[in-house]
PDB file of C-alpha atoms and ligand atoms in Angstrom:
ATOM      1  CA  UNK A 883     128.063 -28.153  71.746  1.00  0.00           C
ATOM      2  CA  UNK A 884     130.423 -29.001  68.480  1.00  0.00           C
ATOM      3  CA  UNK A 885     129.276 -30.956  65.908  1.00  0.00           C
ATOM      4  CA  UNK A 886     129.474 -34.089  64.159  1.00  0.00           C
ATOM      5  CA  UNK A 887     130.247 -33.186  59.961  1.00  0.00           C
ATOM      6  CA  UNK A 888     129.335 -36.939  57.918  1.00  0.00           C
ATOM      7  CA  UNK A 889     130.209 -36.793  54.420  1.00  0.00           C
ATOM      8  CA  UNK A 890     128.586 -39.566  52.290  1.00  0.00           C
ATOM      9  CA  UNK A 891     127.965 -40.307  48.586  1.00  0.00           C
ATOM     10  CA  UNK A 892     126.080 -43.327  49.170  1.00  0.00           C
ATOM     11  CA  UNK A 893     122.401 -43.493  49.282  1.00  0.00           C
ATOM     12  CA  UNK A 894     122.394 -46.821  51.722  1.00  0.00           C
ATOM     13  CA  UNK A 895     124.946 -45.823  53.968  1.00  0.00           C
ATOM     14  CA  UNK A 896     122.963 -41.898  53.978  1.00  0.00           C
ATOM     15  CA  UNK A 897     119.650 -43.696  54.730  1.00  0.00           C
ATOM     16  CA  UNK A 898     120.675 -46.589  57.378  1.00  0.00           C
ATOM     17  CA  UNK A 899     122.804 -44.020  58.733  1.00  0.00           C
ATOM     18  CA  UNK A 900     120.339 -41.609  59.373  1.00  0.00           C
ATOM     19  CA  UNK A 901     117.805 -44.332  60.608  1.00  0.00           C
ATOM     20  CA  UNK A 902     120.006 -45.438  63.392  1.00  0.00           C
ATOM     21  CA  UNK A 903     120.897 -42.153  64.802  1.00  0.00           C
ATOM     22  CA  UNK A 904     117.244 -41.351  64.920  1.00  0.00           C
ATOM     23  CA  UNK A 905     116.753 -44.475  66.700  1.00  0.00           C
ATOM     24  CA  UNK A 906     119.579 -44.213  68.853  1.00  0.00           C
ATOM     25  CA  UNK A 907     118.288 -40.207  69.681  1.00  0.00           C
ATOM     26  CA  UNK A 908     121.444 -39.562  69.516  1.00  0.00           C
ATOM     27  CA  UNK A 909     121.707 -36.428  71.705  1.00  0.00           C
ATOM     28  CA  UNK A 910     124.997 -34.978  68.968  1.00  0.00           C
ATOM     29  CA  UNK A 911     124.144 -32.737  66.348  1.00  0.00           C
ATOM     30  CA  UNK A 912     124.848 -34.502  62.854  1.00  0.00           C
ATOM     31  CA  UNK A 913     125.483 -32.537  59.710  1.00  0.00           C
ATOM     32  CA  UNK A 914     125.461 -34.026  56.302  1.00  0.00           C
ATOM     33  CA  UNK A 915     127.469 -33.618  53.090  1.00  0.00           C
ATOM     34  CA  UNK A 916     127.963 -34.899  49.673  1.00  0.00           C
ATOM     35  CA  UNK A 917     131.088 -34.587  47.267  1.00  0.00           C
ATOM     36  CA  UNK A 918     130.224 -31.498  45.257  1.00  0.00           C
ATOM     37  CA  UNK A 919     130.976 -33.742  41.927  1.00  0.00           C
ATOM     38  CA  UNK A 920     128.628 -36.192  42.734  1.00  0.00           C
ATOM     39  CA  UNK A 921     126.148 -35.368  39.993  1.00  0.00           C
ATOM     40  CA  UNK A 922     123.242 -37.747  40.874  1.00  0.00           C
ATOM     41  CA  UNK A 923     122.925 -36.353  44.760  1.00  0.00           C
ATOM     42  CA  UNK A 924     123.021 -33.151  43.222  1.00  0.00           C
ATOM     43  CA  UNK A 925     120.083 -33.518  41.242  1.00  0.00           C
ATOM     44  CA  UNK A 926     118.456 -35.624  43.816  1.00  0.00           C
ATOM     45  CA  UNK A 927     119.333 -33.248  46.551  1.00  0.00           C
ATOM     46  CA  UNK A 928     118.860 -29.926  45.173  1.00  0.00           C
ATOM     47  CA  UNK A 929     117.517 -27.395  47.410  1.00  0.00           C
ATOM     48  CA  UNK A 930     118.067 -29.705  50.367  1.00  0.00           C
ATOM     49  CA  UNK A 931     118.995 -27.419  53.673  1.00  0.00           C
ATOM     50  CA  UNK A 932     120.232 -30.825  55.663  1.00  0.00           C
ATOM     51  CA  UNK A 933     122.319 -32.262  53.148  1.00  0.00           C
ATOM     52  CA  UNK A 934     124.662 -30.079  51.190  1.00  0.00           C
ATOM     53  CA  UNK A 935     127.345 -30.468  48.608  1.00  0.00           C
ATOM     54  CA  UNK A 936     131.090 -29.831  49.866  1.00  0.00           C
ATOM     55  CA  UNK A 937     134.808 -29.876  48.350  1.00  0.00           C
ATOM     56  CA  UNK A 938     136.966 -30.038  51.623  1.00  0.00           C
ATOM     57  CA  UNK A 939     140.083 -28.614  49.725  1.00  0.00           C
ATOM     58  CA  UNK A 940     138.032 -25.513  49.305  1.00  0.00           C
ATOM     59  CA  UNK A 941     137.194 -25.116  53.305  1.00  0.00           C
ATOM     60  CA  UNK A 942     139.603 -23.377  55.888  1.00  0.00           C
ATOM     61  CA  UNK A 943     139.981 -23.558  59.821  1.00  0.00           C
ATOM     62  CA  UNK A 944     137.011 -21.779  60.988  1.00  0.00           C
ATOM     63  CA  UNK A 945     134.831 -24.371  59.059  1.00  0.00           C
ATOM     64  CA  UNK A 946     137.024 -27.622  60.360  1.00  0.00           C
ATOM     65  CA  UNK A 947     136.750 -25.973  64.156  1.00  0.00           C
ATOM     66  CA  UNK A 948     132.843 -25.848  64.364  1.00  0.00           C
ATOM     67  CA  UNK A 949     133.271 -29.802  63.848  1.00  0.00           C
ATOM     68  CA  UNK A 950     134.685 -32.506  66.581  1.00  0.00           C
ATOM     69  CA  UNK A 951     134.476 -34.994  64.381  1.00  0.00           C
ATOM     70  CA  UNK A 952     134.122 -36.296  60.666  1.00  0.00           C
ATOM     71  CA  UNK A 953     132.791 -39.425  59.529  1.00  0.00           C
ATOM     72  CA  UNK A 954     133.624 -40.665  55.787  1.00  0.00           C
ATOM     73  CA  UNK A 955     130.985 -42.903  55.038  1.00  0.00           C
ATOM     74  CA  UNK A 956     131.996 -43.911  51.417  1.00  0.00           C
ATOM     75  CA  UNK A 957     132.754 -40.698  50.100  1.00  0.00           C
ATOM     76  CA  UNK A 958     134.087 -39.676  46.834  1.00  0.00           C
ATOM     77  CA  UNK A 959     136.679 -37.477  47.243  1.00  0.00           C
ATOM     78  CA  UNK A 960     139.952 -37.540  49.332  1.00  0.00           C
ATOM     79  CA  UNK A 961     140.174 -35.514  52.795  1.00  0.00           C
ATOM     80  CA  UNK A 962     142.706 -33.225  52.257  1.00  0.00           C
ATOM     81  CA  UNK A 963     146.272 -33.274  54.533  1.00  0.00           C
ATOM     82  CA  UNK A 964     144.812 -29.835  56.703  1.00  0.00           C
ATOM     83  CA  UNK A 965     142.094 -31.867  57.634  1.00  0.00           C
ATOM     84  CA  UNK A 966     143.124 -35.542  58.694  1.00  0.00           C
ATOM     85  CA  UNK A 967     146.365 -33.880  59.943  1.00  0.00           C
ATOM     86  CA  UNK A 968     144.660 -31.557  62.792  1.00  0.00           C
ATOM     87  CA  UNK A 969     140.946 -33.407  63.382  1.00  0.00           C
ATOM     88  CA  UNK A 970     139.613 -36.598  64.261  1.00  0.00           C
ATOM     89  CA  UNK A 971     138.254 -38.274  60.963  1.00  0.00           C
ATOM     90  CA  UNK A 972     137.022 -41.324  60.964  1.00  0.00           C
ATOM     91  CA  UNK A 973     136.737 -43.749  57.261  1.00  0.00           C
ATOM     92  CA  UNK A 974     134.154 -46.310  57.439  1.00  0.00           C
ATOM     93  CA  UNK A 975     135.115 -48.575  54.290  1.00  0.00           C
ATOM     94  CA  UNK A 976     134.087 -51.742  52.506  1.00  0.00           C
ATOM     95  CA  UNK A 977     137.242 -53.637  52.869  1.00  0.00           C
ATOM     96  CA  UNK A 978     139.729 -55.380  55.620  1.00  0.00           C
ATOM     97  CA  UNK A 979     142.513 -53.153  55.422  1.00  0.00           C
ATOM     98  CA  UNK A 980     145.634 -53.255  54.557  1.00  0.00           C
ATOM     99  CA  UNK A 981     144.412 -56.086  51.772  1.00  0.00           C
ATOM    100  CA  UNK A 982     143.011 -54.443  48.730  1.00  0.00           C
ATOM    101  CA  UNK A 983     142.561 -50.810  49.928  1.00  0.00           C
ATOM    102  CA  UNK A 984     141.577 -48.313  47.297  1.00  0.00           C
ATOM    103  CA  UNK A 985     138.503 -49.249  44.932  1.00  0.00           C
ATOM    104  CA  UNK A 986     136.033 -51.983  44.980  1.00  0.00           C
ATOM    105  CA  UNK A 987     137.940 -54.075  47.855  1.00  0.00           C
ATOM    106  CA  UNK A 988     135.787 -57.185  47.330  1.00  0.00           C
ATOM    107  CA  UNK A 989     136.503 -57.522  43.616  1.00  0.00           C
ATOM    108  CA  UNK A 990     139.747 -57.575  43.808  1.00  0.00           C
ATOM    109  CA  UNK A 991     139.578 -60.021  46.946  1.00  0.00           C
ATOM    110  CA  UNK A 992     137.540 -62.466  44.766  1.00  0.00           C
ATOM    111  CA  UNK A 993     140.340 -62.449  42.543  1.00  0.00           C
ATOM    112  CA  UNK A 994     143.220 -62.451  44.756  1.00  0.00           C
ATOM    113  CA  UNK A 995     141.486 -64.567  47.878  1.00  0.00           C
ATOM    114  CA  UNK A 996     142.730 -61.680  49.993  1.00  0.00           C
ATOM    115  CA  UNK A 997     140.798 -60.899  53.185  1.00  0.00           C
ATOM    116  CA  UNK A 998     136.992 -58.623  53.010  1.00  0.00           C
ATOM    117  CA  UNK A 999     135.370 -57.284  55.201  1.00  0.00           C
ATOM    118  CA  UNK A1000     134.536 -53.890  56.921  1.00  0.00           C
ATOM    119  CA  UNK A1001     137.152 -51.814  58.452  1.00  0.00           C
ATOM    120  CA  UNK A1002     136.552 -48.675  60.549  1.00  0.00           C
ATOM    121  CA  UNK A1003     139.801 -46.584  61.032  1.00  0.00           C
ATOM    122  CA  UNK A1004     141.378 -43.126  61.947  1.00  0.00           C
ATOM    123  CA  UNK A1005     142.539 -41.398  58.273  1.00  0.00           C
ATOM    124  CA  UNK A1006     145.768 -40.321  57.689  1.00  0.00           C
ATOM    125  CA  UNK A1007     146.705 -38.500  54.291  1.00  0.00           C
ATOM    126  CA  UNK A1008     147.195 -42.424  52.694  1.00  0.00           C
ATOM    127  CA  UNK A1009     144.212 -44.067  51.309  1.00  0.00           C
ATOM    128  CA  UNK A1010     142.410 -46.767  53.469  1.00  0.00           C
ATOM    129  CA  UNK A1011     145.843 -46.699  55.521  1.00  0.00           C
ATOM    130  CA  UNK A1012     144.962 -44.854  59.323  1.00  0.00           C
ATOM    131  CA  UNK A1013     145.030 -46.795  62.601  1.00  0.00           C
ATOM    132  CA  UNK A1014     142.294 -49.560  62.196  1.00  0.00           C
ATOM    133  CA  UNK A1015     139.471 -48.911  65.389  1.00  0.00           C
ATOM    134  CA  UNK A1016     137.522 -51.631  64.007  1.00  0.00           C
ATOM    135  CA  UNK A1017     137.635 -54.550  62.310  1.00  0.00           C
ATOM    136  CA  UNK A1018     135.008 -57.241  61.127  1.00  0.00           C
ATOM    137  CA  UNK A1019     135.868 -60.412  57.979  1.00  0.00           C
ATOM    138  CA  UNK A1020     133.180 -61.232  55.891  1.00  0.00           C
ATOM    139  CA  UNK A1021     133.018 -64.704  53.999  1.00  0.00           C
ATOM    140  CA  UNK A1022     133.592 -65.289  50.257  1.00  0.00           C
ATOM    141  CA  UNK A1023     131.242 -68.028  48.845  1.00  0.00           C
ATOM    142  CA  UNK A1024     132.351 -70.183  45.619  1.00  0.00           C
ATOM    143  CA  UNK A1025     128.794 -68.909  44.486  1.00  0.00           C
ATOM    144  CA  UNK A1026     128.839 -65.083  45.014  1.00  0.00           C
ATOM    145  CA  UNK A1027     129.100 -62.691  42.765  1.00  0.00           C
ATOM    146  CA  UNK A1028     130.752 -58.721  43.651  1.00  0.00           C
ATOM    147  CA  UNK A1029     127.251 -57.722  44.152  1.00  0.00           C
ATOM    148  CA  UNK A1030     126.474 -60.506  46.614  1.00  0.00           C
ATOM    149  CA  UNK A1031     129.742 -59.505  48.418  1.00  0.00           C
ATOM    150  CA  UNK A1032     129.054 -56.174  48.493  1.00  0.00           C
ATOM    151  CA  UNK A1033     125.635 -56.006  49.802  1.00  0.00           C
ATOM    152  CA  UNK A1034     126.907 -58.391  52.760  1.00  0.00           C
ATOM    153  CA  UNK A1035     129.320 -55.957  53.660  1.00  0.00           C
ATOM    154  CA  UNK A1036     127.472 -53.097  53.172  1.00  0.00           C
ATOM    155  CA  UNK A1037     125.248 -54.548  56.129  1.00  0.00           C
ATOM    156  CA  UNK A1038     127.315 -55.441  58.208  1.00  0.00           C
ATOM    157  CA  UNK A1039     129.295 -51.325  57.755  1.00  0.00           C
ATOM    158  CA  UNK A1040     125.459 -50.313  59.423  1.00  0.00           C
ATOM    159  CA  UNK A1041     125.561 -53.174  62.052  1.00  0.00           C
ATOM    160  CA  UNK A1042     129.171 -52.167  63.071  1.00  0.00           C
ATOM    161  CA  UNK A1043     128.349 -48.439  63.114  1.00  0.00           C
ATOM    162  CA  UNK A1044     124.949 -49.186  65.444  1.00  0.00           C
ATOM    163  CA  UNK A1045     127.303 -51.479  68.113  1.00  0.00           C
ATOM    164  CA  UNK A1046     129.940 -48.715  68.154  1.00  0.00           C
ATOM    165  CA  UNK A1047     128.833 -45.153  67.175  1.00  0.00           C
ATOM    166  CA  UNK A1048     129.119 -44.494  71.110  1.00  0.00           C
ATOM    167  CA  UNK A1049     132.574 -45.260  71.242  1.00  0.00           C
ATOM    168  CA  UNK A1050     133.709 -43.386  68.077  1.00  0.00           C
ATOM    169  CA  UNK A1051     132.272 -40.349  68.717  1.00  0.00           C
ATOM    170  CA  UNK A1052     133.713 -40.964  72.372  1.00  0.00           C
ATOM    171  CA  UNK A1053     136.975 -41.557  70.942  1.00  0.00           C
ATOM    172  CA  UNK A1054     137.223 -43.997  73.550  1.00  0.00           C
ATOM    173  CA  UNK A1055     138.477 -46.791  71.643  1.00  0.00           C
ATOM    174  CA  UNK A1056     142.030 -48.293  71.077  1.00  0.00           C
ATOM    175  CA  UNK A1057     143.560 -48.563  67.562  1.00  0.00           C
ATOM    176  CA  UNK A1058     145.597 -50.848  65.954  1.00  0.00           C
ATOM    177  CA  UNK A1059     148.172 -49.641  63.456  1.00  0.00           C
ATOM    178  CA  UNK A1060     149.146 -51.480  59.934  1.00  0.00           C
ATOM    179  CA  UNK A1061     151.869 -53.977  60.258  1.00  0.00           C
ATOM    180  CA  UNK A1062     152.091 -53.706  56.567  1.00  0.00           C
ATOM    181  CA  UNK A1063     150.872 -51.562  53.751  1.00  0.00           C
ATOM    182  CA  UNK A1064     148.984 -54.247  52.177  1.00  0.00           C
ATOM    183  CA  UNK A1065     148.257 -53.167  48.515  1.00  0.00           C
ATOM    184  CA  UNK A1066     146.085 -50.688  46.891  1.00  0.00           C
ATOM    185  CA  UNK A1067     143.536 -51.166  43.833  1.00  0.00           C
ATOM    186  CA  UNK A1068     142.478 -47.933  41.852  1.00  0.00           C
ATOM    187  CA  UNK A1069     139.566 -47.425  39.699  1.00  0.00           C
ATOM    188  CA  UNK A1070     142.072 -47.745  36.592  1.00  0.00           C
ATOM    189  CA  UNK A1071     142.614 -51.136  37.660  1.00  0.00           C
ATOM    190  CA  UNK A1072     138.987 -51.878  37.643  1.00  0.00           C
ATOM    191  CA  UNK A1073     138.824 -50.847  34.235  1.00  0.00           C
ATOM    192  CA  UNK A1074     141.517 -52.955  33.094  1.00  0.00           C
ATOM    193  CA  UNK A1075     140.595 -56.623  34.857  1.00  0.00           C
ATOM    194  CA  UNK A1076     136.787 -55.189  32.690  1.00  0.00           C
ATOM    195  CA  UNK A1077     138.471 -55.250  29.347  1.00  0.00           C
ATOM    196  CA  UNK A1078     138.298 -58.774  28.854  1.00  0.00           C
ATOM    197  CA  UNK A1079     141.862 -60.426  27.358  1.00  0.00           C
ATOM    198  CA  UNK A1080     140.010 -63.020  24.725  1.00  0.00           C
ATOM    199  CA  UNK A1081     143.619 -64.678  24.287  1.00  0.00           C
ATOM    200  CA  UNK A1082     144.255 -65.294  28.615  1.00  0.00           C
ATOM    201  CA  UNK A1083     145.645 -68.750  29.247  1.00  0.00           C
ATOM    202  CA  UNK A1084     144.422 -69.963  32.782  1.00  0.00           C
ATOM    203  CA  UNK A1085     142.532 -72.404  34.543  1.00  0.00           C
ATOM    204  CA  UNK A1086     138.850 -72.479  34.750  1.00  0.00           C
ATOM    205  CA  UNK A1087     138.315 -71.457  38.372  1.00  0.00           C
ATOM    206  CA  UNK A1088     140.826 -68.206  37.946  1.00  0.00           C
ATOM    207  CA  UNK A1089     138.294 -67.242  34.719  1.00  0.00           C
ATOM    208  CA  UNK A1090     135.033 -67.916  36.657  1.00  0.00           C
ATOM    209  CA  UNK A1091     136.243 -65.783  39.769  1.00  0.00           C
ATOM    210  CA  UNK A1092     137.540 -62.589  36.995  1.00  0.00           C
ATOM    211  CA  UNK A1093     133.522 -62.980  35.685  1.00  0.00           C
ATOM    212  CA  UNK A1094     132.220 -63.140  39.284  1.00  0.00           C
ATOM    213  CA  UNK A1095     134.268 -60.171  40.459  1.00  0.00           C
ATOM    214  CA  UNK A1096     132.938 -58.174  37.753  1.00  0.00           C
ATOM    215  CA  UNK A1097     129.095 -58.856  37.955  1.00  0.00           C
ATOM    216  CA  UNK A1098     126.976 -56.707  39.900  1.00  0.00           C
ATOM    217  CA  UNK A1099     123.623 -56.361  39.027  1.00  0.00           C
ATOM    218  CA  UNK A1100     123.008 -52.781  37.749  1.00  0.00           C
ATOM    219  CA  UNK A1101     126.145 -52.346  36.202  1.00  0.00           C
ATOM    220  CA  UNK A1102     128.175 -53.849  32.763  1.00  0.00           C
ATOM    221  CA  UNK A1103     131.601 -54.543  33.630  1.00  0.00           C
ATOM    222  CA  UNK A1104     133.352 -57.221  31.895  1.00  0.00           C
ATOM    223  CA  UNK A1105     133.327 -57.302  27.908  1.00  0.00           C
ATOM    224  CA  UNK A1106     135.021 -58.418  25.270  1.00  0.00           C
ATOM    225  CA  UNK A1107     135.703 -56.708  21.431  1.00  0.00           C
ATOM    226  CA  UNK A1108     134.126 -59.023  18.437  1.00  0.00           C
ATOM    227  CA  UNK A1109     135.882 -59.514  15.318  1.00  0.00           C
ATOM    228  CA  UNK A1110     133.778 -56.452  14.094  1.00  0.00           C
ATOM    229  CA  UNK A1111     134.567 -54.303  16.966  1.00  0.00           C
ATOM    230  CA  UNK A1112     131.249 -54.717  18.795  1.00  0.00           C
ATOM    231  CA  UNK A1113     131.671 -54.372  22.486  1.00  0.00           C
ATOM    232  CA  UNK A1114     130.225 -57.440  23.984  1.00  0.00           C
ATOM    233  CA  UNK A1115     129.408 -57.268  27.760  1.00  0.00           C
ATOM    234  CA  UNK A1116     129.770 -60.767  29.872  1.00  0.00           C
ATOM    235  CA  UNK A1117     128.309 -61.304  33.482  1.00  0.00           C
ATOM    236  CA  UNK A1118     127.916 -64.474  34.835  1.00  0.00           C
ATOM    237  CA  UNK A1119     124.947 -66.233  36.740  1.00  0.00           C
ATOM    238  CA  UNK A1120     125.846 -68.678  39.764  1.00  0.00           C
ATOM    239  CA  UNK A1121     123.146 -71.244  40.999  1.00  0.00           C
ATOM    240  CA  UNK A1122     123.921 -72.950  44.149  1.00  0.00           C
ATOM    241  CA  UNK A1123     121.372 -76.096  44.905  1.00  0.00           C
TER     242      UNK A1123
HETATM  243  O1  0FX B1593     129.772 -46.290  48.037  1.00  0.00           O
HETATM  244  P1  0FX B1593     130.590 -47.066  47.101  1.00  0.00           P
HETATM  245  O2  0FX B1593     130.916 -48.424  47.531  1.00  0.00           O
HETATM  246  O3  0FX B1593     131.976 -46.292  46.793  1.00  0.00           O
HETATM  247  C1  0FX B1593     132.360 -45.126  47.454  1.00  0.00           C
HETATM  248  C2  0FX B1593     133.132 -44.179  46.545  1.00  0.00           C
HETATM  249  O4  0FX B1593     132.476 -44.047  45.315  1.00  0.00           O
HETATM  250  C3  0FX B1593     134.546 -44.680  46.323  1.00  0.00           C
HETATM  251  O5  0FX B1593     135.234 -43.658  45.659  1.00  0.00           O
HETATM  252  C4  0FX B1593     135.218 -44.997  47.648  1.00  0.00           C
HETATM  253  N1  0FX B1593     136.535 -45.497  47.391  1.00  0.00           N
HETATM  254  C5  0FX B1593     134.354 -46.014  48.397  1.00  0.00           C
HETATM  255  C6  0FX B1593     134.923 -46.402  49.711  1.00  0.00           C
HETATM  256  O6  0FX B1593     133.063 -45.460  48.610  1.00  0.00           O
HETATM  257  O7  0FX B1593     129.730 -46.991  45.795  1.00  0.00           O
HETATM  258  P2  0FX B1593     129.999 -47.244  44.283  1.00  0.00           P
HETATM  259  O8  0FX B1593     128.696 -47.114  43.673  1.00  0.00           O
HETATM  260  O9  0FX B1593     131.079 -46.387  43.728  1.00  0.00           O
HETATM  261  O10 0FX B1593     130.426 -48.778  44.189  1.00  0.00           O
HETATM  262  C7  0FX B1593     129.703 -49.839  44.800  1.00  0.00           C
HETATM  263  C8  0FX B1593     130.023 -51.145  44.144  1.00  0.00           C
HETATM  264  O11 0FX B1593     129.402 -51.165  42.876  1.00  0.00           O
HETATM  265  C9  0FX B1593     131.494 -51.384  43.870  1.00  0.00           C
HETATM  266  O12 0FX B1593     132.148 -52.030  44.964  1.00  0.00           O
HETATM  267  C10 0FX B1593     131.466 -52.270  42.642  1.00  0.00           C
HETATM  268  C11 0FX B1593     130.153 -51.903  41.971  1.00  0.00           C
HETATM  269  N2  0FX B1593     130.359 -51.132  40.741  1.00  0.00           N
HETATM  270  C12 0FX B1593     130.351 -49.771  40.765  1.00  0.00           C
HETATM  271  C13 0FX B1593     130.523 -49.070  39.601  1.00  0.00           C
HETATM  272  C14 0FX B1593     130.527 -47.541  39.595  1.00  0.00           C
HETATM  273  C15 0FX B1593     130.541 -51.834  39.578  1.00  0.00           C
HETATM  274  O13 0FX B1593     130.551 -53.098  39.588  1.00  0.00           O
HETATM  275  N3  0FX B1593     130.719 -51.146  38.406  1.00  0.00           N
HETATM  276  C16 0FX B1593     130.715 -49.784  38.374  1.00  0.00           C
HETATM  277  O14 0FX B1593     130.882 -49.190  37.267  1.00  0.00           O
END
């Protein structure tokens, strides 16, 4: 029996994921990876026998073959050409492709108003780009923040991957390829909408949504430089009655 290889760097998606197979009893064997660089599983996953670090550039042939299929469930690095080119790999990812592909889809949706949501798709060697298997919107409120986004999609990734892990792993599905290529967002982007221009003209609204696509609790994104240099983070706090 071949094998199913899921790389993940994302606690959630590792723990839901591995919840629902168990309940499933999914009859497949499941192996799990994380991207060698990823410093914090590394630590917290030291010495772990069923869930190792990887770099897929490194790997040849006789490791791809033991494999039928490879899930990307938010993982850090890239799948390299010999790999999406010859196997089935399948990219679960926090956005509605081909709107905002690339980093941190929903910011960059709160900013833009393009479509979120969850897309499940084939990989090719472009980034978020494959045939689409899947396909699910989620809702921006006037009131959310990235975080509150986020954790909406991130639950309904888990609900889409209990309906359908069947079928994927099946590969009985039909896909739909990209009648455009949409636009991408890197992490260099993120860092620039963070650095906060003090001199922006704009309306109101367009400066609320830039502070409510870069708050998420846990992390200081958005700041601005004082007239002594001091780095000055800004989040914002929405109350809806
Ligand atoms: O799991 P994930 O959503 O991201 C992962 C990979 O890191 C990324 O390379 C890949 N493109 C994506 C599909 O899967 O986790 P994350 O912790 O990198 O980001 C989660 C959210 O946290 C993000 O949408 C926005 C927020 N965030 C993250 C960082 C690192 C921030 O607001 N600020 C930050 O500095």
């Amino acid at each position: 029996m071949k094998k199913i290889c899921v790389i993940t760097d994302n606690q959630y998606i590792y723990t839901e994921f591995k919840n629902l197979i168990q309940e499933k009893c999914m009859k497949e064997k499941f192996e799990f990876y994380y991207t060698e660089s990823n410093r914090k599983f590394c630590e917290d996953y030291k010495n772990r026998i069923d869930f190792r670090p990887i770099q897929l550039n490194n790997k040849n042939k006789e490791f791809f073959e033991q494999y039928n299929l490879f899930f990307s469930l938010h993982c850090k690095q890239i799948f390299p050409e010999k790999l999406v080119n010859n196997y089935r790999c399948i990219n679960i990812h926090p956005g509605f492709n081909p709107h905002n592909r690339g980093w941190y889809p929903q910011v960059f949706s709160i900013i833009n108003q393009k479509p979120i949501g969850v897309t499940i798709h084939e990989m090719d060697t472009e980034l978020d780009h494959g045939p689409i298997i899947f396909q699910k919107e989620v809702e921006i409120f006037s009131y959310d923040t990235s975080y509150d986004v986020y954790q909406r999609i991130i639950k309904m990734e888990i609900n889409m991957l209990k309906e359908n892990l069947n079928t994927l792993i099946l590969g009985t599905y039909k896909t739909i390829s990209l009648k455009e290529e949409g636009n991408v967002n890197y992490k260099y982007d993120f860092d620039k909408i963070c650095k906060l221009d003090m001199e922006r003209k704009g309306t109101l609204k367009e400066h609320i949504d830039l502070l409510r696509a870069t708050t998420f609790d846990g992390y200081r994104n958005a700041y601005f430089l004082d007239k002594d240099n001091n780095k000055i983070y800004v989040s914002i706090t929405l109350d809806k009655v």
